[in-house]
Tab-separated table of C-alpha atoms in Angstrom:
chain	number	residue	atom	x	y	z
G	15	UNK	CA	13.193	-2.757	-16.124
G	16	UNK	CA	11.029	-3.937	-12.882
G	17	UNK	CA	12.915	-6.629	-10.590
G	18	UNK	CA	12.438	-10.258	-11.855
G	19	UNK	CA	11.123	-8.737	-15.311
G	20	UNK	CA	12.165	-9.918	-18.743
G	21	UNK	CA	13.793	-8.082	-21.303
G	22	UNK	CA	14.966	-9.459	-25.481
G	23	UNK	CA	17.887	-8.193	-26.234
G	24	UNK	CA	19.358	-8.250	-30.312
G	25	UNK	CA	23.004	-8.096	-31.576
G	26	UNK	CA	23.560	-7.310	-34.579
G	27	UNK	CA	26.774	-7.749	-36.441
G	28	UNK	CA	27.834	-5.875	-39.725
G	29	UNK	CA	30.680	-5.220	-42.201
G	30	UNK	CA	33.786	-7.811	-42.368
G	31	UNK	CA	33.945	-11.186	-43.906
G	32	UNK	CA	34.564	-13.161	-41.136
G	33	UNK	CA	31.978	-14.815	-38.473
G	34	UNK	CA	29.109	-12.660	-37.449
G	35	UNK	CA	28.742	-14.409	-34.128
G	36	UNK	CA	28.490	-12.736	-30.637
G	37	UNK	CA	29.352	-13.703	-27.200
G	38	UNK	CA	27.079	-12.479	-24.386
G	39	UNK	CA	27.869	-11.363	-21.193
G	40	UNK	CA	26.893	-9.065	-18.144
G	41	UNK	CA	29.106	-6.756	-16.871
G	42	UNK	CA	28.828	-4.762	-13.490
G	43	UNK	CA	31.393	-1.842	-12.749
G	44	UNK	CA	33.640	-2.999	-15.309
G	45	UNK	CA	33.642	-6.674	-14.100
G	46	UNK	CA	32.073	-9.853	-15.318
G	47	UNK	CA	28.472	-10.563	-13.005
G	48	UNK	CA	27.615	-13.078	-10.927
G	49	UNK	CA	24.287	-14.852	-10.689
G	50	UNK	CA	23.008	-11.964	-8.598
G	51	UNK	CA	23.174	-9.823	-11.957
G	52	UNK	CA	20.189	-11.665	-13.277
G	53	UNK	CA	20.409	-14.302	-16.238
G	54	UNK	CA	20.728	-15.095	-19.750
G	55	UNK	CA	18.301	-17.397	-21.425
G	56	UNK	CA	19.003	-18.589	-24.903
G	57	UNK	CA	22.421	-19.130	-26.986
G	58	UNK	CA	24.605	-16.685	-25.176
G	59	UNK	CA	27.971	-17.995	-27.128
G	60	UNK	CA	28.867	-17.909	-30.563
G	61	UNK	CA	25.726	-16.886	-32.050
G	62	UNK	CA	25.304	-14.289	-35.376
G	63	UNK	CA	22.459	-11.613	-35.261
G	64	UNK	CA	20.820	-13.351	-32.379
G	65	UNK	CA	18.679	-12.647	-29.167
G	66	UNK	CA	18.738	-13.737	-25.840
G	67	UNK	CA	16.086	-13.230	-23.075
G	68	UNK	CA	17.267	-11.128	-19.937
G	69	UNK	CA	15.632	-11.926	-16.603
G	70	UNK	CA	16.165	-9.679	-13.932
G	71	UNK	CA	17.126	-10.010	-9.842
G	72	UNK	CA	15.079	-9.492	-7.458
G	73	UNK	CA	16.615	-5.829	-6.144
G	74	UNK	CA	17.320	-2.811	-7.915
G	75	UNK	CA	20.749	-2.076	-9.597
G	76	UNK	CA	22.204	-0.859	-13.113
G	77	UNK	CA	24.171	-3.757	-14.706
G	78	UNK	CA	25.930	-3.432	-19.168
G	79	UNK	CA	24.447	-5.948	-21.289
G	80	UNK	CA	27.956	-6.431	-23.796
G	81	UNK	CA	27.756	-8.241	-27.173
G	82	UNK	CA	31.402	-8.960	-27.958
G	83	UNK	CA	32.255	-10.179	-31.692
G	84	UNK	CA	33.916	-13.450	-32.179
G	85	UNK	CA	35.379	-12.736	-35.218
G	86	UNK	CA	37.532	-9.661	-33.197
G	87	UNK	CA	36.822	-9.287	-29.587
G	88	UNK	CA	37.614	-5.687	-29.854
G	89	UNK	CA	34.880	-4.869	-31.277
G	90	UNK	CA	31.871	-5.001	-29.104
G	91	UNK	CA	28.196	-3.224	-28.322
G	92	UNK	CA	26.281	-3.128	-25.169
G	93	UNK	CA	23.214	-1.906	-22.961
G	94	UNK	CA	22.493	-0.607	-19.976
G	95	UNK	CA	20.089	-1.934	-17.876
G	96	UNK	CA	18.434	-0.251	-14.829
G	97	UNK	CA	16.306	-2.323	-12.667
G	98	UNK	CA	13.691	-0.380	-10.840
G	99	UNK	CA	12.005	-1.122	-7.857
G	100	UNK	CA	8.451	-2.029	-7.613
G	101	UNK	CA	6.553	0.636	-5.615
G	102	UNK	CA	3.131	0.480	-3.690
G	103	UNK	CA	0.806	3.077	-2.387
G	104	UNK	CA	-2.709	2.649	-0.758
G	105	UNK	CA	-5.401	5.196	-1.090
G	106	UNK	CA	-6.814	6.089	1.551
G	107	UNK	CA	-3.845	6.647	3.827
G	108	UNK	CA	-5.861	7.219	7.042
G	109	UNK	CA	-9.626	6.576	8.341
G	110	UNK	CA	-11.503	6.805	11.355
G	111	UNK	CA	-13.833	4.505	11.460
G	112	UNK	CA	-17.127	2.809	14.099
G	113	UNK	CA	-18.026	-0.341	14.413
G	114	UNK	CA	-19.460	-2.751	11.607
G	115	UNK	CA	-18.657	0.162	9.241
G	116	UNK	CA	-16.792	-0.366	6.104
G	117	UNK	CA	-13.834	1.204	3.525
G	118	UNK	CA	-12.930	0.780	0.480
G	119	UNK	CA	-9.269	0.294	0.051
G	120	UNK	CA	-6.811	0.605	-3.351
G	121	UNK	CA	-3.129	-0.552	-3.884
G	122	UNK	CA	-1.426	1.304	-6.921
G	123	UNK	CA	1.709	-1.169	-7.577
G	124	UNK	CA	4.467	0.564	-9.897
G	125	UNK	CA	7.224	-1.404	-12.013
G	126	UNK	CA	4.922	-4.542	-11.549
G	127	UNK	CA	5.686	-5.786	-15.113
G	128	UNK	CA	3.829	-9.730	-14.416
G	129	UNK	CA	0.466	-7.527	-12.669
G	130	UNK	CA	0.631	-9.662	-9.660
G	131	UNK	CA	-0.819	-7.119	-7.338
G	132	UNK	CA	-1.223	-7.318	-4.149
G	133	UNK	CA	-1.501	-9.605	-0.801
G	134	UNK	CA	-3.796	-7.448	1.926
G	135	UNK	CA	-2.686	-8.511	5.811
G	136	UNK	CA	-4.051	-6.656	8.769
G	137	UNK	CA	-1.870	-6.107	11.793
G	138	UNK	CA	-2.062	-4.107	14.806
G	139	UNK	CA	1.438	-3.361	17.003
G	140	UNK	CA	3.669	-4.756	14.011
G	141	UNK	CA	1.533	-8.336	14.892
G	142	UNK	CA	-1.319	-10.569	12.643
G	143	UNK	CA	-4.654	-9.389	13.698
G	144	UNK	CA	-7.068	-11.447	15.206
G	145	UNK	CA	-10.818	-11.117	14.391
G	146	UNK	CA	-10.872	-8.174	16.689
G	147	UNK	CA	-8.958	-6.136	14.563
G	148	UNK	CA	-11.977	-6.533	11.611
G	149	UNK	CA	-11.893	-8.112	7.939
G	150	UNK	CA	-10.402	-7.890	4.779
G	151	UNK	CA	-11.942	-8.912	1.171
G	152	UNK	CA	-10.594	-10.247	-0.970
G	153	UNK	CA	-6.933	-10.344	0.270
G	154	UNK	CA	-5.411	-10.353	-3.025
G	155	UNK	CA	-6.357	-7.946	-5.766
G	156	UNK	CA	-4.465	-6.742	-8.700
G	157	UNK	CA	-3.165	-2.766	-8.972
G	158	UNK	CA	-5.881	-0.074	-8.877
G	159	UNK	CA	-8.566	-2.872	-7.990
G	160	UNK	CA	-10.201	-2.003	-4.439
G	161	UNK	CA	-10.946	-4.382	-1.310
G	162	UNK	CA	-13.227	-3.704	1.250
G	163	UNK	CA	-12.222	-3.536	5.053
G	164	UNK	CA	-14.828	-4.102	7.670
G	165	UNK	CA	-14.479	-2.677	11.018
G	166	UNK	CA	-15.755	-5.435	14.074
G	167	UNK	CA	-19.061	-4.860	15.166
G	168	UNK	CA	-17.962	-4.764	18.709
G	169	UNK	CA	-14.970	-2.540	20.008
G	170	UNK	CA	-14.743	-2.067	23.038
G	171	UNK	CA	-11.452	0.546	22.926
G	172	UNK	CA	-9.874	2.596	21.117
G	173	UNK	CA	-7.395	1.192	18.310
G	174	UNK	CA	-5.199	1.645	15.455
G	175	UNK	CA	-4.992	-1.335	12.686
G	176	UNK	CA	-3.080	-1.155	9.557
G	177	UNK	CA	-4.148	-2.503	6.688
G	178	UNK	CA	-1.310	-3.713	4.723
G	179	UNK	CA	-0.550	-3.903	0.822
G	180	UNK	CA	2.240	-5.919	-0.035
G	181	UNK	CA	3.240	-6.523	-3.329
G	182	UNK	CA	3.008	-10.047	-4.772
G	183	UNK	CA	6.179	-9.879	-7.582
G	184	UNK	CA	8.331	-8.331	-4.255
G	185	UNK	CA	7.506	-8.641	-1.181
G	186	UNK	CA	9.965	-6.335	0.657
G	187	UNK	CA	7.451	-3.583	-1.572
G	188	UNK	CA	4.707	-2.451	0.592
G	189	UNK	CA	2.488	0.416	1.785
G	190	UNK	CA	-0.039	0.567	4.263
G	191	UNK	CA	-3.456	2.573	5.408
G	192	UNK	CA	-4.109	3.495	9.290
G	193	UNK	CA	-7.228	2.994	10.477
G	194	UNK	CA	-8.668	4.350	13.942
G	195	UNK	CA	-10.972	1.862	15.718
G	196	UNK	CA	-13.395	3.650	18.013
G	197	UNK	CA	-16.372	2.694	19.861
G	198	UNK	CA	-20.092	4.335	19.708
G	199	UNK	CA	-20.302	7.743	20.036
G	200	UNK	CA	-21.390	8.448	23.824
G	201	UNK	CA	-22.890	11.477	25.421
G	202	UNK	CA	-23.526	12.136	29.013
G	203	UNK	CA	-24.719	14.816	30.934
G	204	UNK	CA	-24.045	15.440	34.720
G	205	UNK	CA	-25.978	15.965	36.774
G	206	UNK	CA	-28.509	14.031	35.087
G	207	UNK	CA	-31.488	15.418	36.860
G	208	UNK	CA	-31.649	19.052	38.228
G	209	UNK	CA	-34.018	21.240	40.444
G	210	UNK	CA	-33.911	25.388	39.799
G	211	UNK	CA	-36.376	27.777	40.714
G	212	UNK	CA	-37.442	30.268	38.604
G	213	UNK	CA	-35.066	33.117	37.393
G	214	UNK	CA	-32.567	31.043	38.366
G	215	UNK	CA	-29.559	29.223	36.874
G	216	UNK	CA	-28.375	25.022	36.919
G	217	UNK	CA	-25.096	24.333	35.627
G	218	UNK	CA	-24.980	21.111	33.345
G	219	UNK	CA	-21.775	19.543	32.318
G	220	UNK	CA	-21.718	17.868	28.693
G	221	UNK	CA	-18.922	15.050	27.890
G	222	UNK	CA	-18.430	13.498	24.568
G	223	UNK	CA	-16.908	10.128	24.899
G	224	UNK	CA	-15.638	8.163	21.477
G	225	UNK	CA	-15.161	11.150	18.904
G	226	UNK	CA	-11.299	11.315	17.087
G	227	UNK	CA	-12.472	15.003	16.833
G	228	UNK	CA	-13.295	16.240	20.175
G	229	UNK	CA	-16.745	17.394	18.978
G	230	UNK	CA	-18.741	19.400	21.184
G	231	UNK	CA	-22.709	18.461	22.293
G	232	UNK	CA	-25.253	20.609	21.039
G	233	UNK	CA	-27.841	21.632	23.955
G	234	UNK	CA	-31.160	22.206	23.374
G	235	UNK	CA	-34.387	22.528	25.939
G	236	UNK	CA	-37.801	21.012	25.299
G	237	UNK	CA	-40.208	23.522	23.573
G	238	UNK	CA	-43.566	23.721	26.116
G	239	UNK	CA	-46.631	25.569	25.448
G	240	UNK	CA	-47.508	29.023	26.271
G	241	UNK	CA	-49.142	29.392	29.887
G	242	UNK	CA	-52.439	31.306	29.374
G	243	UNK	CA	-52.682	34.583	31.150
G	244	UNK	CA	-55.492	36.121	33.069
């Protein structure tokens, strides 16, 4: 079972001509639970061929469901219940992206039995961005549904945002995709104006400011037009 999901459980009692009632109760290593084993909704005493609904905690753990006769306590029959954890992952994990640009961004949510989804935050050092950091939209969308991230249209900097997917049914689930801020591409060339005579040779430096991967410039001269000959 998912944390905090529901589960109907039957007893059924057979054979013997005394009361077919059961007594419910959940066990943990051999020992009666507390409230942190989850709860019991429905008759839970004294009841013949009856259900009760199970409701789960919030964390993951492995608790016996035991149905013990009235009629002879001896005689008993149980379940085991595992409680799984919900699980997130967001697709894509990693992006490099320019200003005003934009990516689309899917949660899958695992053992999310009520379909809650998602909440989407973005934060930047392990803090709440601020408008600098970009957008998010919508911030709440259900498993496998996509939102759309939209970079600032200025950055002045380098940076690197996370966009965060937590799940809604448990919050302490969560995954997250990093996303590279840069500014414009820039290319320069030094010097910027140069004077060679014929036959001869000017060294030109390229630098490529603003690329995550170190691309090089491409250098090309002006096509002129034949000089006639006589």
């Amino acid at each position: 079972m998912p944390v905090n999901g529901t589960q109907t459980f039957t007893a059924t009692v057979t054979g013997g001509t005394g009361s077919q009632a059961v007594t419910w109760q959940l066990m943990q290593n051999g020992t009666a639970c507390s409230s942190g084993c989850g709860t019991l909704t429905g008759a839970t005493t004294g009841t013949s061929n009856s259900s009760v609904i199970y409701t789960a905690p919030g964390s993951p753990a492995t608790f016996t469901l035991v149905a013990t006769s009235t009629a002879n306590t001896a005689l008993t029959g149980s379940a085991t219940i595992i409680i799984q954890p919900v699980t997130v992952s967001v697709s894509p994990t990693f992006a490099n992206i320019y200003p005003s640009q934009t990516l689309s961004l899917t949660a899958t949510v695992n053992n999310d039995v009520s379909q809650k989804g998602v909440n989407w935050t973005l934060t930047e050092n392990g803090q709440t961005c601020s408008s600098t950091c970009g957008a998010i939209s919508p911030t709440q969308t259900g498993g496998g549904v996509a939102t759309t991230y939209t970079a600032p249209s200025t950055i002045q900097s380098p940076l690197t945002v996370l966009a965060v997917a937590t799940s809604v049914a448990d919050n302490t689930a969560s995954a997250s995709a990093t996303l590279n801020l840069y500014p414009p591409v820039a290319v320069s060339v030094s010097p910027s104006t140069a004077t060679a005579p014929s036959t001869s040779r000017a060294t030109l430096q390229a630098t490529v400011t603003n690329t995550p991967t170190n691309a090089a410039a491409t250098r090309t001269l002006p096509q002129h037009g034949k000089r006639s000959q006589r």
